[in-house]
Coordinates of C-alpha atoms in Angstrom, one line a residue:
M1495 CA 0.0 0.0 0.0
T1496 CA 1.3 3.5 -0.7
E1497 CA 1.5 6.1 2.0
Q1498 CA -1.5 7.9 0.6
S1499 CA -3.8 4.9 0.4
T1500 CA -2.7 3.8 3.8
H1501 CA -3.6 7.1 5.3
V1502 CA -6.9 7.4 3.5
A1503 CA -7.9 3.9 4.8
T1504 CA -7.0 4.9 8.3
A1505 CA -8.8 8.2 8.0
R1506 CA -12.0 6.5 6.9
S1507 CA -12.2 3.7 9.3
G1508 CA -9.6 4.0 12.1
P1509 CA -8.7 1.2 14.4
A1510 CA -11.6 -0.6 16.0
G1511 CA -12.9 1.1 19.0
T1512 CA -10.9 4.3 18.4
S1513 CA -12.5 5.8 15.2
R1514 CA -15.1 7.8 17.1
Q1515 CA -15.1 9.9 20.2
R1516 CA -18.5 10.4 21.9
H1517 CA -17.9 14.2 22.3
P1518 CA -15.4 15.2 19.6
G1519 CA -15.6 18.9 20.3
L1520 CA -15.0 18.4 24.0
V1521 CA -12.2 15.9 23.3
L1522 CA -10.5 18.4 21.0
A1523 CA -10.8 21.2 23.6
I1524 CA -9.4 18.9 26.4
V1525 CA -6.4 17.7 24.3
L1526 CA -5.6 21.2 23.0
I1527 CA -5.6 22.6 26.6
C1528 CA -3.1 19.9 27.4
Q1529 CA -1.0 20.8 24.4
T1530 CA -1.1 24.5 25.3
M1531 CA -0.1 23.8 28.9
F1532 CA 2.9 21.6 27.8
I1533 CA 4.1 24.0 25.0
L1534 CA 3.5 27.1 27.2
D1535 CA 5.7 25.6 30.0
T1536 CA 8.6 25.5 27.6
N1537 CA 8.8 29.3 27.7
V1538 CA 6.5 30.5 30.5
V1539 CA 9.4 30.8 32.8
N1540 CA 11.5 32.8 30.3
I1541 CA 10.2 36.1 31.4
A1542 CA 10.6 35.1 35.1
L1543 CA 14.3 34.1 34.6
P1544 CA 15.8 37.4 36.0
D1545 CA 13.7 37.1 39.1
I1546 CA 14.4 33.3 39.5
Q1547 CA 18.2 34.0 39.1
Q1548 CA 18.0 36.7 41.9
D1549 CA 16.0 34.5 44.2
L1550 CA 17.7 31.1 43.8
G1551 CA 21.3 32.1 42.8
F1552 CA 21.7 30.7 39.3
S1553 CA 24.8 31.7 37.1
A1554 CA 24.1 33.4 33.8
A1555 CA 24.8 30.2 31.7
G1556 CA 23.3 27.9 34.4
L1557 CA 20.1 29.8 34.1
S1558 CA 19.3 28.1 30.8
W1559 CA 19.0 24.9 32.7
V1560 CA 15.6 26.2 34.1
L1561 CA 14.4 25.7 30.5
N1562 CA 16.6 22.8 29.5
A1563 CA 15.8 20.6 32.5
Y1564 CA 12.2 20.6 31.3
M1565 CA 12.9 20.3 27.6
L1566 CA 15.4 17.5 28.1
A1567 CA 13.2 15.4 30.3
F1568 CA 10.2 16.1 28.0
G1569 CA 12.1 15.4 24.8
G1570 CA 14.2 12.5 26.1
L1571 CA 11.2 10.5 27.4
L1572 CA 8.7 11.5 24.7
L1573 CA 9.4 8.4 22.6
L1574 CA 8.8 6.2 25.6
G1575 CA 5.6 8.2 26.4
G1576 CA 4.4 7.8 22.9
R1577 CA 4.8 4.0 23.1
A1578 CA 3.0 4.0 26.5
G1579 CA -0.1 5.5 24.9
D1580 CA 0.0 2.8 22.2
I1581 CA 0.4 -0.1 24.7
L1582 CA -1.6 1.2 27.7
G1583 CA -4.2 3.3 25.9
Q1584 CA -4.1 7.0 25.0
R1585 CA -6.6 8.2 27.7
R1586 CA -4.8 6.3 30.5
A1587 CA -1.4 7.8 29.4
L1588 CA -3.0 11.3 29.2
I1589 CA -4.3 11.1 32.7
G1590 CA -1.2 9.7 34.2
G1591 CA 1.1 12.3 32.6
V1592 CA -1.1 15.2 33.6
A1593 CA -1.1 14.0 37.2
I1594 CA 2.7 13.9 37.3
F1595 CA 2.9 17.3 35.6
T1596 CA 0.5 18.8 38.1
V1597 CA 2.3 17.6 41.2
A1598 CA 5.7 18.7 39.8
S1599 CA 4.3 22.1 39.0
L1600 CA 3.2 22.5 42.6
A1601 CA 6.7 21.4 43.8
G1602 CA 8.4 23.9 41.5
G1603 CA 6.3 26.8 42.8
L1604 CA 7.4 25.9 46.3
A1605 CA 11.1 25.5 45.4
T1606 CA 13.6 27.1 47.8
S1607 CA 16.8 26.3 46.0
A1608 CA 18.1 25.9 42.4
E1609 CA 18.4 22.2 42.8
M1610 CA 14.8 21.9 44.0
L1611 CA 13.5 23.9 41.1
L1612 CA 15.5 22.0 38.5
T1613 CA 14.2 18.7 39.9
A1614 CA 10.6 20.0 39.7
R1615 CA 11.2 21.2 36.1
A1616 CA 12.5 17.7 35.2
G1617 CA 9.4 16.2 36.8
Q1618 CA 7.2 18.5 34.7
G1619 CA 9.0 17.2 31.7
I1620 CA 8.4 13.6 32.6
G1621 CA 4.7 14.2 33.0
A1622 CA 4.5 16.1 29.7
A1623 CA 6.5 13.3 28.0
I1624 CA 3.9 10.8 29.0
A1625 CA 0.8 12.9 28.2
A1626 CA 1.8 15.0 25.2
P1627 CA 2.0 12.2 22.5
T1628 CA -1.6 11.3 23.3
V1629 CA -2.7 14.8 22.0
L1630 CA -1.8 14.2 18.3
A1631 CA -2.6 10.5 18.6
L1632 CA -6.2 11.2 19.8
I1633 CA -6.6 13.6 16.9
T1634 CA -5.2 11.1 14.4
V1635 CA -7.3 8.1 15.4
G1636 CA -10.3 10.0 16.8
F1637 CA -11.2 12.2 13.9
P1638 CA -11.6 9.9 10.9
D1639 CA -13.5 12.5 8.7
P1640 CA -10.8 14.3 6.6
A1641 CA -12.5 17.8 7.0
R1642 CA -12.8 17.5 10.7
R1643 CA -9.3 16.2 11.1
A1644 CA -8.0 19.1 9.0
R1645 CA -9.7 21.6 11.3
A1646 CA -8.3 19.7 14.4
L1647 CA -4.8 19.7 12.9
G1648 CA -5.1 23.4 12.1
A1649 CA -6.0 24.1 15.8
Y1650 CA -3.2 21.9 16.9
A1651 CA -0.7 23.8 14.7
A1652 CA -2.0 27.1 15.9
V1653 CA -1.6 26.0 19.6
S1654 CA 1.8 24.6 19.0
G1655 CA 3.0 27.7 17.2
S1656 CA 1.6 30.3 19.5
G1657 CA 2.1 28.5 22.8
A1658 CA 5.6 29.8 23.3
A1659 CA 4.6 33.4 22.7
I1660 CA 1.5 33.0 24.9
G1661 CA 3.8 31.5 27.6
L1662 CA 5.9 34.7 27.5
I1663 CA 2.8 36.9 27.9
A1664 CA 1.4 34.8 30.7
G1665 CA 4.8 34.7 32.4
G1666 CA 5.1 38.5 32.3
V1667 CA 1.6 39.0 33.7
L1668 CA 2.1 36.5 36.6
T1669 CA 5.7 37.5 37.4
D1670 CA 4.9 41.3 37.5
W1671 CA 1.5 41.1 39.2
I1672 CA 2.1 38.3 41.7
S1673 CA 5.4 36.3 41.7
W1674 CA 7.5 34.1 39.5
R1675 CA 6.3 31.2 41.5
W1676 CA 2.9 31.5 39.9
V1677 CA 4.2 30.6 36.4
L1678 CA 4.3 27.1 38.0
F1679 CA 1.4 27.3 40.4
I1680 CA -1.0 28.2 37.5
N1681 CA -0.7 24.7 36.1
V1682 CA -2.2 23.2 39.3
P1683 CA -5.9 24.2 38.9
I1684 CA -5.7 23.5 35.1
G1685 CA -4.2 20.1 35.7
I1686 CA -6.9 19.2 38.3
A1687 CA -9.7 20.3 35.9
L1688 CA -8.2 18.1 33.1
L1689 CA -8.0 15.1 35.5
I1690 CA -11.7 15.5 36.2
L1691 CA -12.8 16.1 32.6
A1692 CA -10.7 13.5 30.7
P1693 CA -12.3 10.4 32.1
L1694 CA -15.7 11.8 31.6
F1695 CA -15.4 12.7 27.9
I1696 CA -12.5 10.9 26.3
T1697 CA -13.2 7.3 25.2
E1698 CA -10.2 5.0 25.8
T1699 CA -8.5 3.8 22.6
D1700 CA -7.6 0.3 21.7
R1701 CA -4.4 -1.1 23.4
H1702 CA -1.8 -2.6 21.1
P1703 CA 0.2 -5.4 22.7
G1704 CA 3.9 -4.6 23.0
R1705 CA 6.8 -4.0 25.3
F1706 CA 8.6 -0.8 26.5
D1707 CA 12.0 -0.2 24.9
L1708 CA 13.7 0.9 28.2
A1709 CA 17.3 0.6 26.7
G1710 CA 16.4 2.9 23.8
S1711 CA 14.7 5.4 26.1
L1712 CA 17.6 5.4 28.6
T1713 CA 20.4 5.8 26.0
S1714 CA 18.5 8.5 24.1
T1715 CA 17.8 10.6 27.2
L1716 CA 21.3 10.3 28.7
G1717 CA 22.9 10.9 25.3
M1718 CA 20.9 14.1 24.6
T1719 CA 21.4 15.3 28.2
A1720 CA 25.2 14.8 27.9
L1721 CA 25.2 16.7 24.5
V1722 CA 23.3 19.7 25.9
Y1723 CA 25.4 19.7 29.1
G1724 CA 28.6 19.7 26.9
F1725 CA 27.5 22.9 25.0
I1726 CA 26.4 24.7 28.2
R1727 CA 29.6 23.8 29.9
A1728 CA 31.5 25.2 26.9
A1729 CA 29.6 28.4 27.3
E1730 CA 30.8 28.7 30.9
K1731 CA 34.3 27.5 30.2
D1732 CA 35.5 26.5 26.7
F1733 CA 35.7 23.5 24.4
G1734 CA 39.1 22.5 25.8
D1735 CA 37.7 21.9 29.3
A1736 CA 37.9 18.3 30.4
F1737 CA 34.3 18.1 31.5
T1738 CA 33.1 19.6 28.2
L1739 CA 35.1 17.1 26.2
G1740 CA 34.0 14.2 28.5
A1741 CA 30.3 15.2 28.1
L1742 CA 30.5 15.5 24.4
G1743 CA 32.4 12.2 24.1
A1744 CA 29.8 10.4 26.3
A1745 CA 27.0 11.9 24.2
A1746 CA 28.6 10.5 21.0
V1747 CA 28.9 7.0 22.5
L1748 CA 25.4 7.0 24.0
L1749 CA 23.7 8.2 20.9
A1750 CA 25.6 5.6 18.8
V1751 CA 24.4 2.9 21.2
F1752 CA 20.9 4.3 20.9
V1753 CA 20.9 3.8 17.1
A1754 CA 22.3 0.3 17.5
V1755 CA 19.7 -0.6 20.1
E1756 CA 16.9 0.7 17.9
S1757 CA 18.1 -1.2 14.8
R1758 CA 17.9 -4.5 16.7
A1759 CA 14.9 -3.9 19.1
R1760 CA 11.8 -6.0 18.4
Q1761 CA 9.6 -3.1 19.4
P1762 CA 11.7 0.1 19.3
I1763 CA 10.5 3.4 20.7
V1764 CA 11.5 4.8 17.2
P1765 CA 10.1 2.5 14.5
L1766 CA 12.6 3.1 11.6
R1767 CA 9.7 2.8 9.2
L1768 CA 8.6 6.3 10.2
F1769 CA 11.7 7.6 8.3
A1770 CA 11.0 5.6 5.2
D1771 CA 9.1 8.5 3.6
R1772 CA 11.4 11.3 2.4
N1773 CA 8.9 14.0 3.2
R1774 CA 8.3 12.8 6.8
A1775 CA 12.0 12.4 7.5
G1776 CA 12.7 15.9 6.2
G1777 CA 9.8 17.2 8.2
Y1778 CA 11.3 15.9 11.5
V1779 CA 14.6 17.7 10.7
V1780 CA 12.7 20.9 9.8
L1781 CA 11.1 20.9 13.2
L1782 CA 14.5 20.3 14.8
F1783 CA 16.1 23.3 13.1
V1784 CA 13.1 25.7 13.5
L1785 CA 12.6 25.0 17.2
A1786 CA 16.3 25.4 17.8
A1787 CA 16.1 28.9 16.2
G1788 CA 12.7 29.8 17.8
N1789 CA 13.6 28.9 21.4
G1790 CA 16.8 30.8 21.1
M1791 CA 14.9 33.8 19.7
F1792 CA 12.4 33.9 22.6
F1793 CA 15.2 33.3 25.2
F1794 CA 17.5 36.1 24.0
L1795 CA 14.7 38.6 23.2
T1796 CA 13.4 38.4 26.7
Q1797 CA 17.0 39.0 28.1
F1798 CA 17.5 41.9 25.7
L1799 CA 14.2 43.5 26.5
Q1800 CA 14.6 43.3 30.3
Q1801 CA 18.4 43.6 30.8
V1802 CA 19.2 46.1 28.0
R1803 CA 16.0 48.0 27.4
G1804 CA 14.9 47.9 31.0
Y1805 CA 11.4 46.4 30.4
S1806 CA 9.5 45.1 33.4
P1807 CA 8.3 41.4 33.1
L1808 CA 4.8 42.6 32.2
Q1809 CA 6.1 44.9 29.5
A1810 CA 8.3 42.2 28.1
G1811 CA 5.5 39.7 28.1
F1812 CA 3.1 42.0 26.2
A1813 CA 5.8 42.8 23.7
F1814 CA 5.2 39.3 22.3
V1815 CA 1.4 39.9 21.8
P1816 CA 1.7 40.8 18.1
L1817 CA 3.8 37.8 17.4
A1818 CA 1.3 35.4 19.1
L1819 CA -1.6 37.0 17.2
V1820 CA 0.2 36.7 13.8
I1821 CA 0.9 33.1 14.4
L1822 CA -2.7 32.4 15.2
V1823 CA -3.9 34.2 12.1
S1824 CA -1.3 32.9 9.7
S1825 CA -1.8 29.3 10.7
G1826 CA -5.5 29.7 9.8
V1827 CA -4.6 31.2 6.4
A1828 CA -2.0 28.5 5.8
A1829 CA -4.6 25.8 6.3
R1830 CA -6.7 27.4 3.5
L1831 CA -3.7 27.7 1.2
L1832 CA -2.5 24.1 1.8
P1833 CA -4.5 22.5 -1.1
R1834 CA -3.2 25.1 -3.6
L1835 CA 0.4 25.4 -2.5
G1836 CA 1.2 22.1 -0.8
A1837 CA 3.1 21.5 2.4
K1838 CA 6.5 21.7 0.8
T1839 CA 5.9 25.3 -0.3
L1840 CA 4.4 26.3 3.0
I1841 CA 7.5 25.0 4.8
A1842 CA 9.9 26.8 2.5
L1843 CA 8.0 30.1 2.7
G1844 CA 7.7 29.9 6.5
A1845 CA 11.4 29.2 6.9
A1846 CA 12.3 32.1 4.6
A1847 CA 10.2 34.5 6.7
I1848 CA 11.8 33.3 9.9
S1849 CA 15.3 33.6 8.4
L1850 CA 14.5 37.2 7.3
A1851 CA 13.2 38.1 10.7
L1852 CA 16.3 36.8 12.5
L1853 CA 18.7 38.5 10.1
W1854 CA 16.8 41.8 10.8
M1855 CA 17.3 41.2 14.5
T1856 CA 21.1 41.0 14.0
Q1857 CA 20.9 44.8 13.5
L1858 CA 19.7 45.5 17.1
S1859 CA 21.6 48.1 19.2
P1860 CA 21.3 49.0 22.9
Q1861 CA 19.2 52.0 21.8
A1862 CA 16.8 50.0 19.6
G1863 CA 13.2 51.0 20.0
Y1864 CA 10.4 48.4 20.1
A1865 CA 8.3 50.0 17.3
T1866 CA 11.2 50.7 15.0
A1867 CA 13.5 47.8 15.5
L1868 CA 11.6 44.9 17.0
L1869 CA 7.9 44.9 16.0
G1870 CA 8.6 44.3 12.3
P1871 CA 10.9 41.3 12.6
M1872 CA 8.7 39.8 15.4
M1873 CA 5.6 39.9 13.2
I1874 CA 7.5 38.4 10.2
A1875 CA 8.8 35.6 12.5
G1876 CA 5.2 35.0 13.7
L1877 CA 4.0 34.8 10.1
G1878 CA 6.7 32.3 9.2
M1879 CA 6.1 30.1 12.3
G1880 CA 2.3 29.9 11.6
I1881 CA 2.8 29.0 7.9
L1882 CA 5.6 26.5 8.5
L1883 CA 4.0 24.6 11.4
V1884 CA 0.9 23.9 9.4
G1885 CA 2.9 22.5 6.5
A1886 CA 5.2 20.5 8.8
T1887 CA 2.3 19.1 11.0
T1888 CA 0.5 18.0 7.8
V1889 CA 3.5 16.2 6.5
L1890 CA 4.2 14.5 9.8
S1891 CA 0.6 13.3 10.4
S1892 CA 0.3 11.6 7.0
G1893 CA 0.3 7.8 6.5
I1894 CA 0.7 6.8 10.1
R1895 CA -0.3 3.3 11.1
P1896 CA -2.8 3.1 14.0
E1897 CA -0.3 1.1 16.1
D1898 CA 2.4 3.8 15.5
A1899 CA 0.2 6.8 16.3
G1900 CA 1.6 7.4 19.7
A1901 CA 5.2 6.8 18.7
A1902 CA 4.9 9.1 15.7
S1903 CA 3.3 11.8 17.8
G1904 CA 6.1 11.3 20.4
L1905 CA 8.8 11.7 17.7
L1906 CA 7.2 14.9 16.4
N1907 CA 7.2 16.4 19.9
V1908 CA 10.8 15.1 20.5
M1909 CA 12.0 17.1 17.5
Q1910 CA 10.4 20.2 19.0
Q1911 CA 11.8 19.7 22.6
I1912 CA 15.2 18.3 21.7
G1913 CA 15.6 20.9 18.9
G1914 CA 14.7 23.6 21.4
A1915 CA 17.1 22.3 24.1
L1916 CA 20.0 21.6 21.8
G1917 CA 19.5 24.8 19.9
L1918 CA 19.4 26.9 23.0
A1919 CA 22.5 25.2 24.3
I1920 CA 24.4 25.9 21.1
L1921 CA 23.2 29.5 21.0
V1922 CA 24.1 30.1 24.6
T1923 CA 27.6 28.8 23.7
V1924 CA 27.7 31.3 20.8
F1925 CA 26.4 34.0 23.1
G1926 CA 29.1 33.3 25.7
A1927 CA 31.9 33.3 23.2
A1928 CA 30.7 36.6 21.7
T1929 CA 30.4 38.3 25.0
R1930 CA 33.8 37.2 26.1
A1931 CA 35.3 38.6 23.0
S1932 CA 33.4 41.9 23.2
R1933 CA 34.6 45.1 24.9
G1934 CA 32.6 48.1 26.1
P1935 CA 29.7 48.8 28.4
A1936 CA 27.7 45.9 29.7
H1937 CA 24.6 46.7 27.6
Q1938 CA 26.7 46.8 24.5
V1939 CA 28.4 43.5 25.3
L1940 CA 25.1 41.7 25.9
T1941 CA 23.6 43.1 22.7
E1942 CA 26.6 41.9 20.7
G1943 CA 26.2 38.4 22.2
V1944 CA 22.4 38.4 21.4
T1945 CA 22.8 39.6 17.8
T1946 CA 25.6 37.0 17.2
A1947 CA 23.2 34.3 18.5
F1948 CA 20.5 35.5 16.1
A1949 CA 22.9 35.2 13.2
V1950 CA 23.5 31.6 14.0
A1951 CA 19.8 31.0 14.5
A1952 CA 19.2 32.4 11.0
A1953 CA 21.6 29.8 9.6
F1954 CA 19.5 27.1 11.3
T1955 CA 16.3 28.2 9.6
A1956 CA 18.1 28.7 6.2
C1957 CA 18.9 25.0 6.3
T1958 CA 15.1 24.2 6.5
I1959 CA 14.6 26.1 3.2
L1960 CA 17.0 23.7 1.5
L1961 CA 15.3 20.7 3.2
A1962 CA 11.9 21.8 2.0
L1963 CA 13.1 22.0 -1.5
T1964 CA 14.2 18.4 -1.4
M1965 CA 10.7 17.2 -0.5
K1966 CA 8.3 15.7 -3.1
N1967 CA 5.0 17.3 -4.1
R1968 CA 2.3 14.6 -4.0
Q1969 CA 0.8 13.8 -7.4
A1970 CA -2.6 12.8 -6.0
P1971 CA -4.5 14.7 -3.4
T1972 CA -3.9 13.5 0.1
A1973 CA -6.6 13.2 2.8
E1974 CA -5.2 16.4 4.3
S1975 CA -5.5 18.3 1.1
A1976 CA -9.0 17.2 0.5
A1977 CA -9.9 18.1 4.0
A1978 CA -8.2 21.5 3.7
E1979 CA -10.1 22.1 0.5
E1980 CA -13.4 21.6 2.5
L1981 CA -12.4 24.3 4.9
T1982 CA -12.1 26.9 2.1
R1983 CA -15.7 26.4 1.0

């Protein structure tokens, strides 16, 4: 069977017992709230970082671990979480993950030391890793009608794209009005509500017999953690440091072992058949590069706005409102353009817009005004993200076997989280090298580090343009194209 015919068959019928949800509208609302919470938490603490640093005594480079502890646990265990949904049932995995996430959020808000906060952030990542793959899996198997699935995927892309910006806005409001601790406490009532609603309205999916690939999960998580630690250590020291070299060497060994384990495992957490399609394989790498650039952009812009331009957390948060709005609008427009332009074109156009925005930001100076120097590139970046994520999500949700729905969703989220963590680590290293080489007032030094990081981030997104151009345009309309065509009527 071709990828297209496989996907159409799945879309029409779905696996037994999972093709229909009793309350599809409520199911979509519940899973999108989950997705928003998990994506939002990647960046909701960004605005609060200066306050967290002052209260808990983080170093400048070590502060990035407040983000990376979450992203690494999230990204490293997502593949295992995706398989958990396939084996145990998607609803059961959703509820278990949300429960862990909620408890860890409470612990993080109560943190009295850097170590306690990082442990809680890792706990949040573990909970998100178990629950997040169920979001796309429930959409994939629970909305068999192509038009309804297209609308659900459009909402998913909008939430995924705007979640980071919304997190910055929410973080600014909570930090300025109450305390940085509320960027974590806010998850508790939301998590409790989800734990009550999910069992009432989400029908459990079929369970697919299988086993957990613990060796693959362990080697992938440790390997990525060592890789990110190596880059962050290099930012604080240099690449000649013994611990830096040791971490990078351990990462190379562990990731090589991971590939070997997956190639031999009877039921791997990463089924290699997911990479058999050139478009899907390219789509995963696109997400890796784009999230690497995007997370770096959010991280360094918040530092620039607060430490150079003197914005309060609230002002810095609201500075991202136009970007979030543009992502929401452009993702809706992109869904309508999908049948005419195709996913390949959307990805290339989105990557080009993000690259242009980042290059524009390399011209920032300590005196840069928001309206004259930041608003334009932020809106262009939002336009690119909204367009690109619709194209990439469409590519990555096509032709998935029902028994692989959780693993495929987990891998999609892995590329987002690992791309964000690894990209931020690399850009923090670039930032550190640039600031050490710079001379002058503190504001000028920090600005030169930020603009250098933006230049490297632009190179990341430029690579995605080339990847998009290698993708194939489908000769026959896919289920997603037909569904998107329905949305334009």
